[in-house]
PDB file of C-alpha atoms and ligand atoms in Angstrom:
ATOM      1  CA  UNK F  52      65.881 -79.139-126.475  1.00 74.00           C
ATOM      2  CA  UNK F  53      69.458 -79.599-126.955  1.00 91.00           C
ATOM      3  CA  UNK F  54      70.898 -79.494-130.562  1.00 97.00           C
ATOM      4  CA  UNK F  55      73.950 -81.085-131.160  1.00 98.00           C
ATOM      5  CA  UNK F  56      76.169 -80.310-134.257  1.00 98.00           C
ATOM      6  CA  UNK F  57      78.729 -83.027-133.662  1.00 98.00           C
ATOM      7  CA  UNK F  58      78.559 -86.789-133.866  1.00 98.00           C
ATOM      8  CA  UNK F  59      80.893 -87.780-131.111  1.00 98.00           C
ATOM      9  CA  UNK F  60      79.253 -85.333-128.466  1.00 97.00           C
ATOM     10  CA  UNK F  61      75.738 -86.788-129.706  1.00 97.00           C
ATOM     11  CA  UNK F  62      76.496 -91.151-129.169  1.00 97.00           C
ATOM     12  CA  UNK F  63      77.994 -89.353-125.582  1.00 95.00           C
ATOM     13  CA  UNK F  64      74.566 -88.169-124.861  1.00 94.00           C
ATOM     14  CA  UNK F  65      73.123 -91.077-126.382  1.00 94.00           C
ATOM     15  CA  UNK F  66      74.952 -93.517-124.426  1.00 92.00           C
ATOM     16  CA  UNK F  67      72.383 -92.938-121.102  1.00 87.00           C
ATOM     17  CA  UNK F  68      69.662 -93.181-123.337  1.00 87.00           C
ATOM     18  CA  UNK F  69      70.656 -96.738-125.291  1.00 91.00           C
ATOM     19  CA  UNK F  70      72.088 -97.831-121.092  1.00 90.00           C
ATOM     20  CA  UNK F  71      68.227 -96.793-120.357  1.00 90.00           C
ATOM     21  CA  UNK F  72      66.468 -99.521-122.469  1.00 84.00           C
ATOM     22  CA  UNK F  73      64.374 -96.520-123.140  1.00 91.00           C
ATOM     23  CA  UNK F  74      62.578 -96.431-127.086  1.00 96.00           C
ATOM     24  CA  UNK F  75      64.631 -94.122-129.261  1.00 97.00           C
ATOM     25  CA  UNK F  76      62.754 -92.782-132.513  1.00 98.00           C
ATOM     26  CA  UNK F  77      64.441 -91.292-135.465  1.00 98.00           C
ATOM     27  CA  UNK F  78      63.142 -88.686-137.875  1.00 98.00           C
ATOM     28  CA  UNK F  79      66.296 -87.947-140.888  1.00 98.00           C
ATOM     29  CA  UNK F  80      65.181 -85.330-142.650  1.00 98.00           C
ATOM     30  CA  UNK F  81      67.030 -82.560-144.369  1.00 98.00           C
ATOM     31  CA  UNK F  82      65.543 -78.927-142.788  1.00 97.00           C
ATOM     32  CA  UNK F  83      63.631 -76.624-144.476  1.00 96.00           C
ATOM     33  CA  UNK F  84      60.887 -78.509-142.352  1.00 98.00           C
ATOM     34  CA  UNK F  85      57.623 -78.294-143.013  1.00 98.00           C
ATOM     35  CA  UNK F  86      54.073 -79.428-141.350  1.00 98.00           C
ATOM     36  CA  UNK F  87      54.898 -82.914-143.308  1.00 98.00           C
ATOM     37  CA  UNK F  88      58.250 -83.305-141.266  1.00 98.00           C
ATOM     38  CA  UNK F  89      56.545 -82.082-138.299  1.00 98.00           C
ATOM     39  CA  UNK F  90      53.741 -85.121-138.657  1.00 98.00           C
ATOM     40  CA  UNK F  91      56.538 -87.466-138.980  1.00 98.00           C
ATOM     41  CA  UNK F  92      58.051 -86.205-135.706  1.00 98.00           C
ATOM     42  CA  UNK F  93      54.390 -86.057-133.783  1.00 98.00           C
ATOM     43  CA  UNK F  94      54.177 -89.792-134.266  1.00 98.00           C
ATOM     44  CA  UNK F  95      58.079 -90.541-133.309  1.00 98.00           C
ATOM     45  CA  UNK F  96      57.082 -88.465-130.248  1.00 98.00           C
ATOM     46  CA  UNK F  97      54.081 -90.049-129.555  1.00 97.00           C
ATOM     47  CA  UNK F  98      55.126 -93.620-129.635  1.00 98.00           C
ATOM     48  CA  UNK F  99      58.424 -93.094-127.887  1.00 97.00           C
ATOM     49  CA  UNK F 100      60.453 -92.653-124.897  1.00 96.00           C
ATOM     50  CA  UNK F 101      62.688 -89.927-126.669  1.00 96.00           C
ATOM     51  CA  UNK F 102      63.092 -88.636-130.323  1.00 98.00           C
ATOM     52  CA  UNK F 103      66.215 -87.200-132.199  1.00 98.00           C
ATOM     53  CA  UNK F 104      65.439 -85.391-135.447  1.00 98.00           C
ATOM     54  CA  UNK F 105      68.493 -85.185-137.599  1.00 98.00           C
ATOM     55  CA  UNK F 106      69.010 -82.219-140.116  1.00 98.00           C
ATOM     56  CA  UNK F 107      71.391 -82.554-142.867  1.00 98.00           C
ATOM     57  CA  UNK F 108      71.419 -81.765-146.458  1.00 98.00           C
ATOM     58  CA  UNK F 109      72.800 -85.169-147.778  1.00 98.00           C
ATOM     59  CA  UNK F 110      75.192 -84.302-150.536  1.00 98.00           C
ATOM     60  CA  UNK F 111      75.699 -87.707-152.096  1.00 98.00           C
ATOM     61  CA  UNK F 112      72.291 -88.186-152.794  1.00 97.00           C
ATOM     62  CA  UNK F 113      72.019 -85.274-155.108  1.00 96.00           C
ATOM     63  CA  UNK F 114      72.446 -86.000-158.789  1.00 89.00           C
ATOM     64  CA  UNK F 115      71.933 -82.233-160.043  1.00 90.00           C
ATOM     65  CA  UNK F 116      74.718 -79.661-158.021  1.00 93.00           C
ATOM     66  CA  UNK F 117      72.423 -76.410-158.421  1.00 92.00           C
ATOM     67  CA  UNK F 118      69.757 -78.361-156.469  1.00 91.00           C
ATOM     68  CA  UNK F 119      72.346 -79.379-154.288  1.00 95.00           C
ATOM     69  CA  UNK F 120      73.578 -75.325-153.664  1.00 94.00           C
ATOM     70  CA  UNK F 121      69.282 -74.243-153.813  1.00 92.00           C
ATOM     71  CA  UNK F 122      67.851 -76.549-151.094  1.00 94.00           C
ATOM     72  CA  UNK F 123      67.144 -74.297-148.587  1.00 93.00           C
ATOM     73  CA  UNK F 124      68.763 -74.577-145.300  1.00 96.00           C
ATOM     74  CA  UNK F 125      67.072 -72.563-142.199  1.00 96.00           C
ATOM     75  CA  UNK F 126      68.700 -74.262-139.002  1.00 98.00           C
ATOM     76  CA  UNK F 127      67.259 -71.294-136.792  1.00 97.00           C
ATOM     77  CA  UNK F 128      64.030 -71.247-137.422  1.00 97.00           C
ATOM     78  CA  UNK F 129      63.780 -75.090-137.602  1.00 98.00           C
ATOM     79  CA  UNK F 130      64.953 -75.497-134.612  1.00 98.00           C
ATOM     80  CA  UNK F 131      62.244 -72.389-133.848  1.00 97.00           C
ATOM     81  CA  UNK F 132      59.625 -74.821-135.064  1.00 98.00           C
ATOM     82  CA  UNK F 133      60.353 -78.348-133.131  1.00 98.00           C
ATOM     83  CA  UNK F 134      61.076 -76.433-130.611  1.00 96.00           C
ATOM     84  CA  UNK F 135      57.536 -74.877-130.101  1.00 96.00           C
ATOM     85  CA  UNK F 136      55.462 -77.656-130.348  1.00 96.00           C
ATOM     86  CA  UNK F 137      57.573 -80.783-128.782  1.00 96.00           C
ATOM     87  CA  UNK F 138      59.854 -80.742-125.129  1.00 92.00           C
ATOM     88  CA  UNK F 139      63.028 -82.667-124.912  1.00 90.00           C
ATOM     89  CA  UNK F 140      63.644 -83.583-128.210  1.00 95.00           C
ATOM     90  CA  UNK F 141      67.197 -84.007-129.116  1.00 97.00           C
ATOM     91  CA  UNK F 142      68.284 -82.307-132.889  1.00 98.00           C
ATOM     92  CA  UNK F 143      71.657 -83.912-134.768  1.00 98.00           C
ATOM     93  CA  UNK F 144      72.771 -81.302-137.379  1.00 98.00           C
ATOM     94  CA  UNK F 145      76.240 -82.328-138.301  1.00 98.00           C
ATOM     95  CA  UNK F 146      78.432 -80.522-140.794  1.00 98.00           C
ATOM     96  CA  UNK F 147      79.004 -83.038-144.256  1.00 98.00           C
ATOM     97  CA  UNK F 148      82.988 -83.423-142.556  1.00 98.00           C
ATOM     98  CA  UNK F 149      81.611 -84.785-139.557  1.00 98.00           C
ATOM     99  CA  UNK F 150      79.217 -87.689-141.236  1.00 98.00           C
ATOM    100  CA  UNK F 151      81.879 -88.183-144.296  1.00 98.00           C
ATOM    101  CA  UNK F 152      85.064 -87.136-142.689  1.00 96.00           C
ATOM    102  CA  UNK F 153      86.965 -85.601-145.703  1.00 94.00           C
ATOM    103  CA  UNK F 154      85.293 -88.703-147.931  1.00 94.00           C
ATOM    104  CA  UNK F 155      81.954 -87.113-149.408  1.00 96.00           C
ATOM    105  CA  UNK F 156      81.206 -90.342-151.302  1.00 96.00           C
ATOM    106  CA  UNK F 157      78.363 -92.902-151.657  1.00 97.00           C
ATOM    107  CA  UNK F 158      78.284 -96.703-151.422  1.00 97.00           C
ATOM    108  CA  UNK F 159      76.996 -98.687-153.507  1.00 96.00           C
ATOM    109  CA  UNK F 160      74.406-100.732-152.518  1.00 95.00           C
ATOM    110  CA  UNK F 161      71.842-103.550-154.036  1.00 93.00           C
ATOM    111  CA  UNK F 162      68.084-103.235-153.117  1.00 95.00           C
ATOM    112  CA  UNK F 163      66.755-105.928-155.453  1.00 96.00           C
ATOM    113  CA  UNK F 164      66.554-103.787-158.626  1.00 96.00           C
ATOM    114  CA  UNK F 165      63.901-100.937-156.747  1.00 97.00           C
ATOM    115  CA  UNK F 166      66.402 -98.552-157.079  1.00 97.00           C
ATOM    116  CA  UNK F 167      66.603 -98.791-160.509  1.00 96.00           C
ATOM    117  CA  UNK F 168      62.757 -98.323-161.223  1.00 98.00           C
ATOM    118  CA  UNK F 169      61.374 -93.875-161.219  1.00 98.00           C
ATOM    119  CA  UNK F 170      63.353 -92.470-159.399  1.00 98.00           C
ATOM    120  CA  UNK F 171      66.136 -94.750-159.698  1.00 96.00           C
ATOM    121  CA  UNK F 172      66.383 -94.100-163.373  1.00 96.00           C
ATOM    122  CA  UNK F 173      65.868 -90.169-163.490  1.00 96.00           C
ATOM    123  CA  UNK F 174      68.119 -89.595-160.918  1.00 96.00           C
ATOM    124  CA  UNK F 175      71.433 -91.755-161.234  1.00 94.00           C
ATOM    125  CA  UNK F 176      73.230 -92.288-157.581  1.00 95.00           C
ATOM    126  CA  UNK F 177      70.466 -90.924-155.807  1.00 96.00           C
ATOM    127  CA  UNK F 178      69.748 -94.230-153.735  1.00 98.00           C
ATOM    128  CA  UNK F 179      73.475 -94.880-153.167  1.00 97.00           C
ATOM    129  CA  UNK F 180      73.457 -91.735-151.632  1.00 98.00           C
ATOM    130  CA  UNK F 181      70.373 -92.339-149.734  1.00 98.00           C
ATOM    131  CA  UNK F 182      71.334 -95.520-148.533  1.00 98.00           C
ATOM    132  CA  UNK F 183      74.843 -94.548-147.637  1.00 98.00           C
ATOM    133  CA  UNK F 184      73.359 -91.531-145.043  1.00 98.00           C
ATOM    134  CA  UNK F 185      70.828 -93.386-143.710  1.00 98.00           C
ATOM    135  CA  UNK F 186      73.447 -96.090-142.766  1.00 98.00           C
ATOM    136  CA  UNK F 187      75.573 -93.678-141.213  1.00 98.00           C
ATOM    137  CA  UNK F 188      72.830 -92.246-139.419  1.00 98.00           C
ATOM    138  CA  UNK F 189      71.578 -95.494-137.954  1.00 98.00           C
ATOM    139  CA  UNK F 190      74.333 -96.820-136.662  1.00 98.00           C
ATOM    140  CA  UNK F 191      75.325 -93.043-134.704  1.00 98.00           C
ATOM    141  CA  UNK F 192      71.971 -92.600-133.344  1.00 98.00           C
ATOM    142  CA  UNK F 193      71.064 -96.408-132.658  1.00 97.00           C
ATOM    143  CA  UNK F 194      67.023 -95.765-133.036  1.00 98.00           C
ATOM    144  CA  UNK F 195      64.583 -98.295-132.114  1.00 98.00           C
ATOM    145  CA  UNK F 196      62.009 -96.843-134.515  1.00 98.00           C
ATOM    146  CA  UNK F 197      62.873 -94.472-137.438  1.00 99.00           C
ATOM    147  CA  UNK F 198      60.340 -92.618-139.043  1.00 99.00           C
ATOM    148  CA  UNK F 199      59.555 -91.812-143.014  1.00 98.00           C
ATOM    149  CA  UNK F 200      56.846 -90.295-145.262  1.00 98.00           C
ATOM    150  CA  UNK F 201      55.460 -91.662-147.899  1.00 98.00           C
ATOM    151  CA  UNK F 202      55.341 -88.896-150.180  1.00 98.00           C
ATOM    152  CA  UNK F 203      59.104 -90.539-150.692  1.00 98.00           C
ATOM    153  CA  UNK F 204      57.577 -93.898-151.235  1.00 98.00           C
ATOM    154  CA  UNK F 205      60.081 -95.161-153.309  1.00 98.00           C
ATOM    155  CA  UNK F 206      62.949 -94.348-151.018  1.00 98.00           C
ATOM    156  CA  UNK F 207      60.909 -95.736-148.104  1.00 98.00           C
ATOM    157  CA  UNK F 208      60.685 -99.257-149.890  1.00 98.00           C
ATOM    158  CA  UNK F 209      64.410 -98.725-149.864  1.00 98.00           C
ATOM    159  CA  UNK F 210      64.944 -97.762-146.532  1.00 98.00           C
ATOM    160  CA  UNK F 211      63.304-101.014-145.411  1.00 98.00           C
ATOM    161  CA  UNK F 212      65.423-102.857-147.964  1.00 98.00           C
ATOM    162  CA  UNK F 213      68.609-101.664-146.078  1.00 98.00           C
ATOM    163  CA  UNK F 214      67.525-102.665-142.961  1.00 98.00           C
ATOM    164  CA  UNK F 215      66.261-106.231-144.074  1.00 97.00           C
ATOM    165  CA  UNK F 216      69.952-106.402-146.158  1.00 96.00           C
ATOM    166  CA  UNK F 217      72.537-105.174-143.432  1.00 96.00           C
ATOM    167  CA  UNK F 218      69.992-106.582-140.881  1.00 97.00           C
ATOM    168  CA  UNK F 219      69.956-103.367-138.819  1.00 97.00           C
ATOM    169  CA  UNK F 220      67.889-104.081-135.328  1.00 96.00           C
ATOM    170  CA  UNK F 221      65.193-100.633-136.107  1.00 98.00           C
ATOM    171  CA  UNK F 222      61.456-100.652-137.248  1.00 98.00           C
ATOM    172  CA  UNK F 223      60.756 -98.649-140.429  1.00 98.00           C
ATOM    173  CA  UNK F 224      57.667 -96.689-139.616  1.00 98.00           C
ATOM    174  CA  UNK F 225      55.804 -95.210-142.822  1.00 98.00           C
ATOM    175  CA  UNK F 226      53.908 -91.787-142.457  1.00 98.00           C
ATOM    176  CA  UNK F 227      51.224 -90.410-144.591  1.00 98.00           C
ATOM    177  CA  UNK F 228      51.634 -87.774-146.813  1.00 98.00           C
ATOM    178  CA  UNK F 229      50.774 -84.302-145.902  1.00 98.00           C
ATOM    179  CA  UNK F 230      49.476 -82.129-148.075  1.00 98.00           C
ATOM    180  CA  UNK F 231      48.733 -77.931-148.656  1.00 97.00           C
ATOM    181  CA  UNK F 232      45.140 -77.443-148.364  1.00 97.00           C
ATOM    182  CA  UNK F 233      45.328 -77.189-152.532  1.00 97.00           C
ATOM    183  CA  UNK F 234      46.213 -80.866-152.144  1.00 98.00           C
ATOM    184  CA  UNK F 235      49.908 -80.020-153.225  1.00 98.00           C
ATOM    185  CA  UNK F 236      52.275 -82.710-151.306  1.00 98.00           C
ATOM    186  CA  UNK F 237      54.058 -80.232-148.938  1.00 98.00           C
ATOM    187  CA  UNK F 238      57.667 -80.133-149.743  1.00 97.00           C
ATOM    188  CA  UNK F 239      60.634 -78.340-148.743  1.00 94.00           C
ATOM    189  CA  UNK F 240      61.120 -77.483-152.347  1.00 92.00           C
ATOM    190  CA  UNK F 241      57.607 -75.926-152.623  1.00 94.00           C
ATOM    191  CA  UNK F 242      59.343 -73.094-150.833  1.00 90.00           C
ATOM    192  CA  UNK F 243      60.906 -72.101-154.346  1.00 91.00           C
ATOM    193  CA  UNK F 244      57.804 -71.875-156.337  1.00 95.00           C
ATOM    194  CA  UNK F 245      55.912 -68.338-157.117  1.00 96.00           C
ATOM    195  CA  UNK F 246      52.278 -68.050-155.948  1.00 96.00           C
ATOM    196  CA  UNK F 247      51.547 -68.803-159.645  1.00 97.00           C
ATOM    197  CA  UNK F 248      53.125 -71.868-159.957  1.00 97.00           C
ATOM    198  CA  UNK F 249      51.971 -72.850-156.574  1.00 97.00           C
ATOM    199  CA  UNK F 250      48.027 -72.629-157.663  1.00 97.00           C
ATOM    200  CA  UNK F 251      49.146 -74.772-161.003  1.00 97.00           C
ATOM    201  CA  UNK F 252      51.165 -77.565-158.998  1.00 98.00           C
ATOM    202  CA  UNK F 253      47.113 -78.492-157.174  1.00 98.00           C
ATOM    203  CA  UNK F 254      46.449 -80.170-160.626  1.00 98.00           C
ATOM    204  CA  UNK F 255      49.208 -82.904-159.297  1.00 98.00           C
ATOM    205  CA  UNK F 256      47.282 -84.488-156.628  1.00 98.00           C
ATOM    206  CA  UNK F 257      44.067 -84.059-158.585  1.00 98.00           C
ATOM    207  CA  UNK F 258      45.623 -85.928-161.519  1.00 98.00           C
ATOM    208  CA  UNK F 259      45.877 -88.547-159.034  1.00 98.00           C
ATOM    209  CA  UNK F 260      42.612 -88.702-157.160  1.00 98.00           C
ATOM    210  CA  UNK F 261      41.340 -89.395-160.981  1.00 98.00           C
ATOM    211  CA  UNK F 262      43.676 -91.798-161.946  1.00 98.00           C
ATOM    212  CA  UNK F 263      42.501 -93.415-158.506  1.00 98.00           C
ATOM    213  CA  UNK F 264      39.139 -93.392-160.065  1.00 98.00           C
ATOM    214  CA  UNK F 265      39.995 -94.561-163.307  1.00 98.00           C
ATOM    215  CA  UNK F 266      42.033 -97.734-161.985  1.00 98.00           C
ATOM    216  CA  UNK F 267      39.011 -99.633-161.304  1.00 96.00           C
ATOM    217  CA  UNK F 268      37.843 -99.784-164.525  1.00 97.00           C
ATOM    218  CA  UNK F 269      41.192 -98.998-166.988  1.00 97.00           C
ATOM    219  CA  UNK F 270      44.223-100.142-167.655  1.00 97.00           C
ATOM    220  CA  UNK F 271      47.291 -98.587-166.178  1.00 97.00           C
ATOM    221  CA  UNK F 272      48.643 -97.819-169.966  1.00 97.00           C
ATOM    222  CA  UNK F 273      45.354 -95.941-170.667  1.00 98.00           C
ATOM    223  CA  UNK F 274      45.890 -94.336-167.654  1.00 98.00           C
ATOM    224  CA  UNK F 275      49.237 -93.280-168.266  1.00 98.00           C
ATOM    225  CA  UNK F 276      47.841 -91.808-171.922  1.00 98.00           C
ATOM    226  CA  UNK F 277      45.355 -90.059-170.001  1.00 98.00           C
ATOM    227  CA  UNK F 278      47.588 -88.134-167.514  1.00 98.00           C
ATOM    228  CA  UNK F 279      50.284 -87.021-170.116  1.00 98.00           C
ATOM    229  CA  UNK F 280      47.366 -85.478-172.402  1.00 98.00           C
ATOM    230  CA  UNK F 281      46.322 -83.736-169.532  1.00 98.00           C
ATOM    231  CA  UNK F 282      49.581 -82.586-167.663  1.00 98.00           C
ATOM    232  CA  UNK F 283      50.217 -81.284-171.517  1.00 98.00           C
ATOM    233  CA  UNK F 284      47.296 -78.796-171.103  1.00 97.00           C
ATOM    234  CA  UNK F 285      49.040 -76.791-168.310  1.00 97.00           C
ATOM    235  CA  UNK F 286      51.338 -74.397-169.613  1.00 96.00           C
ATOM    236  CA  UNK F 287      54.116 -74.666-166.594  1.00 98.00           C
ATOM    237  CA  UNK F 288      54.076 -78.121-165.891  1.00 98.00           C
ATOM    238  CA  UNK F 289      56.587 -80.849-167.863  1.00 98.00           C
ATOM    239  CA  UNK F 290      56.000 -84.108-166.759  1.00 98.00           C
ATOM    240  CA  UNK F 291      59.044 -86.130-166.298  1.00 98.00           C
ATOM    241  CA  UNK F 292      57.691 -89.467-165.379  1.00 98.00           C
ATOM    242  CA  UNK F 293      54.096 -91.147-164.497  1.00 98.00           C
ATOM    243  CA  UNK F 294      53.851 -94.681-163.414  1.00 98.00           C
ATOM    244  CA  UNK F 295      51.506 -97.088-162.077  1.00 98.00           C
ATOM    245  CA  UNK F 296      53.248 -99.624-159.742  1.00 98.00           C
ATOM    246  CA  UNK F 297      53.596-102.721-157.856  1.00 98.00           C
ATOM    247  CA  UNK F 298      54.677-101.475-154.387  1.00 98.00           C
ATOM    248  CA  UNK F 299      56.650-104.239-153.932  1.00 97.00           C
ATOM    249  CA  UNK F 300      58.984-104.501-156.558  1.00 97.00           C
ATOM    250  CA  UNK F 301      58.108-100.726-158.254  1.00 98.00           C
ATOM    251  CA  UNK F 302      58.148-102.482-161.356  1.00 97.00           C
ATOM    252  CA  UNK F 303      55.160-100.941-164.030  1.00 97.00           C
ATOM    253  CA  UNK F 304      52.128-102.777-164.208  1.00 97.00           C
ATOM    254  CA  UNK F 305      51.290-104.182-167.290  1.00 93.00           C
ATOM    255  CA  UNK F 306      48.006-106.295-166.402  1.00 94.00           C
ATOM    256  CA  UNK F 307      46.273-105.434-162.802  1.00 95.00           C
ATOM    257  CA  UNK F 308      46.929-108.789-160.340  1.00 95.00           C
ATOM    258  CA  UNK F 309      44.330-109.173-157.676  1.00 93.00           C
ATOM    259  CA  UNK F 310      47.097-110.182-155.351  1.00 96.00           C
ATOM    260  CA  UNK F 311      49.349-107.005-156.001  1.00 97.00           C
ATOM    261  CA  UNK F 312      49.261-103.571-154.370  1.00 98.00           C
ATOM    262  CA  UNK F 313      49.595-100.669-156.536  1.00 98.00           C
ATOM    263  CA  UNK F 314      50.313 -96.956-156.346  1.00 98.00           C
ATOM    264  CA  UNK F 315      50.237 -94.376-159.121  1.00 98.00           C
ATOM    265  CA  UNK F 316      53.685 -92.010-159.402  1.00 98.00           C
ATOM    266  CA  UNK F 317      54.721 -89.151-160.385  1.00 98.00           C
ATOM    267  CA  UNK F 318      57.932 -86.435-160.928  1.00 98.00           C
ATOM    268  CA  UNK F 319      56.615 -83.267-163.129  1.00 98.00           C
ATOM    269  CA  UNK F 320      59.011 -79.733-163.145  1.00 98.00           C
ATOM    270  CA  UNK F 321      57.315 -76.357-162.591  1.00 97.00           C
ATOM    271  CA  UNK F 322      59.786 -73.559-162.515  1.00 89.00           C
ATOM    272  CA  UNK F 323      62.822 -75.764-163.389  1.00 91.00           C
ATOM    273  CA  UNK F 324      61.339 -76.946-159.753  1.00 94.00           C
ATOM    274  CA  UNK F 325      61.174 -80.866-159.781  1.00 95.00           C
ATOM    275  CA  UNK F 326      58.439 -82.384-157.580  1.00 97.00           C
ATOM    276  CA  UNK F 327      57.496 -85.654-156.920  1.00 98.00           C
ATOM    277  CA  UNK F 328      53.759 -87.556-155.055  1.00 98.00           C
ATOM    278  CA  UNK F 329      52.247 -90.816-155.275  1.00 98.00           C
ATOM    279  CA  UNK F 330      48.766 -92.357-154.335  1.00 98.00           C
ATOM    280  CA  UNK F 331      47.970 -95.783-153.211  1.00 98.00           C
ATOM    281  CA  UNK F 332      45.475 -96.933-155.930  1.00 98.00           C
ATOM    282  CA  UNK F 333      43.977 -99.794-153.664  1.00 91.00           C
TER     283      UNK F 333
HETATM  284  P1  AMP V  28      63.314 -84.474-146.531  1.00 50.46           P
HETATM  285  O1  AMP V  28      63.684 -83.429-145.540  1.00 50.46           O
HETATM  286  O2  AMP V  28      62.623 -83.963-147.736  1.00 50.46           O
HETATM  287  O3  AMP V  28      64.466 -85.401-146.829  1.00 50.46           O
HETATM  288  O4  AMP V  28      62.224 -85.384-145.819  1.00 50.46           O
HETATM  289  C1  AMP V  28      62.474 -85.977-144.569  1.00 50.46           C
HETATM  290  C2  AMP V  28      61.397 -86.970-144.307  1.00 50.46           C
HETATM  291  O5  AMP V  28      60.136 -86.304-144.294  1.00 50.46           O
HETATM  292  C3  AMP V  28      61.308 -88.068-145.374  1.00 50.46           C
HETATM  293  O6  AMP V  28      61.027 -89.299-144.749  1.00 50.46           O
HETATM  294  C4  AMP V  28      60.161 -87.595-146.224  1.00 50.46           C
HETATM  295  O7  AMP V  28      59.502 -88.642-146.912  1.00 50.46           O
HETATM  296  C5  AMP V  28      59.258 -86.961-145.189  1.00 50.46           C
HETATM  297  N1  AMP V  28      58.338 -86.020-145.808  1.00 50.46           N
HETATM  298  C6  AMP V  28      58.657 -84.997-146.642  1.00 50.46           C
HETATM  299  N2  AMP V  28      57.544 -84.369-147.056  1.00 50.46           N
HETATM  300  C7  AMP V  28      56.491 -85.012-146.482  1.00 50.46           C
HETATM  301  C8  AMP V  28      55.079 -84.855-146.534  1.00 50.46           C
HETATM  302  N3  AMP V  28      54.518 -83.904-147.271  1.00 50.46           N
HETATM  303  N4  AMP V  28      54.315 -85.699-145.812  1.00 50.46           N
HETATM  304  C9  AMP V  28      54.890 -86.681-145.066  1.00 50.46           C
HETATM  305  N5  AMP V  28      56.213 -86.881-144.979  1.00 50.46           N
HETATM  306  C10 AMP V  28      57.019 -86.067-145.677  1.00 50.46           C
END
């Protein structure tokens, strides 16, 4: 396991691996990990040669600055935990200097108006930011396969956008989402919520197993009444946004098309906490 906290003495390692025509997969994540990073990292490992994990707190794509200074960063013991389940990994956690070199900002970039749907339009920037990092990481670490869960489905769909746009030469692998035996999506963030708050957050995922349910027979507007008189039951939860989908273009449904895939979202705050899951509804 060799960690490497510097960009140009990581592409010098690199460069026997890319000389190699030997698969390179790519899991960006930003610490704190979790057994949902870890899953991510199992199947780069699995399906390749060699696998670099990066870990880096991405400040551009944070809209709010005390979530920004909150997100939990635990190097050590991340390290600790890659470490004790997978050999020879390589880990790539670079100071914000090194990746932005004295310029911390984003670029702006055009995914075909999916970054302005959910997420997009409760967190301004956020994709800019997002894409910006994700460019910078792919062209230092020159993966063949790049890995990303789809408890971030929205910034997956824009990952892929990227890479179809700049026409980057990696493979956008989507990973299922993990979740806390509650059903709770497991999150880095989850490390911030009481034991309380916690046990309340399981009503998340069940509010979408339902809406799963109801999709066959309703429409996603009665669906979307449903969920907000519900989520207003619980006395911690504030729902910020619930949407039924077209994973394609993220765009709300209005009337279900046979030919269309949807997915149910959702962003709710517990403890001034803001979480985020989704569920495939077909
Ligand atoms: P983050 O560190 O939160 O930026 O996440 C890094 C990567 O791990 C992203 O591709 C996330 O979508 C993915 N990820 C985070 N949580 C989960 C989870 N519960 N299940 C699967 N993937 C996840």
């Amino acid at each position: 396991m060799i960690v490497f906290k510097e960009k140009a003495l990581l592409t010098e390692h690199l460069s026997v691996f890319w000389s190699q025509k030997k698969t390179l997969g790519f899991v960006p994540t930003m610490g704190a990990l979790h057994n949902g990073h870890l899953s991510l990292i199992e199947k780069s490992y699995t399906h390749n040669d060699y696998t670099i994990i990066s870990i880096f707190v991405n400040p551009t794509q944070f809209n709010n600055s005390e979530d920004l200074e909150k997100y939990p960063r635990t190097l050590d013991s991340d390290v600790e935990k890659i470490t004790s389940k997978f050999k020879n990994c390589i880990i790539f956690a670079p100071s914000v200097d090194d990746i932005y070199e004295g310029k911390t900002n984003s670029t702006h970039y055009d995914y075909d108006g999916i970054e302005n749907e959910m997420e997009g339009k409760h967190r301004p920037g956020h994709f800019d930011g997002v894409g910006t990092i994700v460019k910078k990481l792919f062209e230092i670490v020159k993966p063949n396969n790049a890995y990303f869960g789809e408890k971030d489905f929205q910034q997956l769909q824009i990952v892929k956008k990227l890479v179809q746009k700049n026409n980057l030469s990696v493979s956008i692998i989507g990973c299922d989402i993990y979740r806390e035996e509650n059903g709770l999506a497991m999150s880095s963030r989850n490390e911030r919520l009481s034991v309380l708050s916690r046990n309340h957050a399981a009503l998340i995922y069940k509010i979408l197993k339902q809406t799963k349910i109801m999709f066959g027979t309703k429409s996603a507007s009665e669906i979307t009444k449903w969920v907000e008189k519900e989520l207003k039951k619980d006395s911690l939860i504030t729902l910020e946004y619930f949407e039924i989908a077209d994973i394609e273009t993220l765009k709300g449904c209005l009337r279900k098309s046979k030919q269309k895939k949807y997915r149910a979202f959702i962003a709710v705050f517990i403890d001034n906490i803001r979480l985020i899951d989704n569920i495939s509804l077909n």
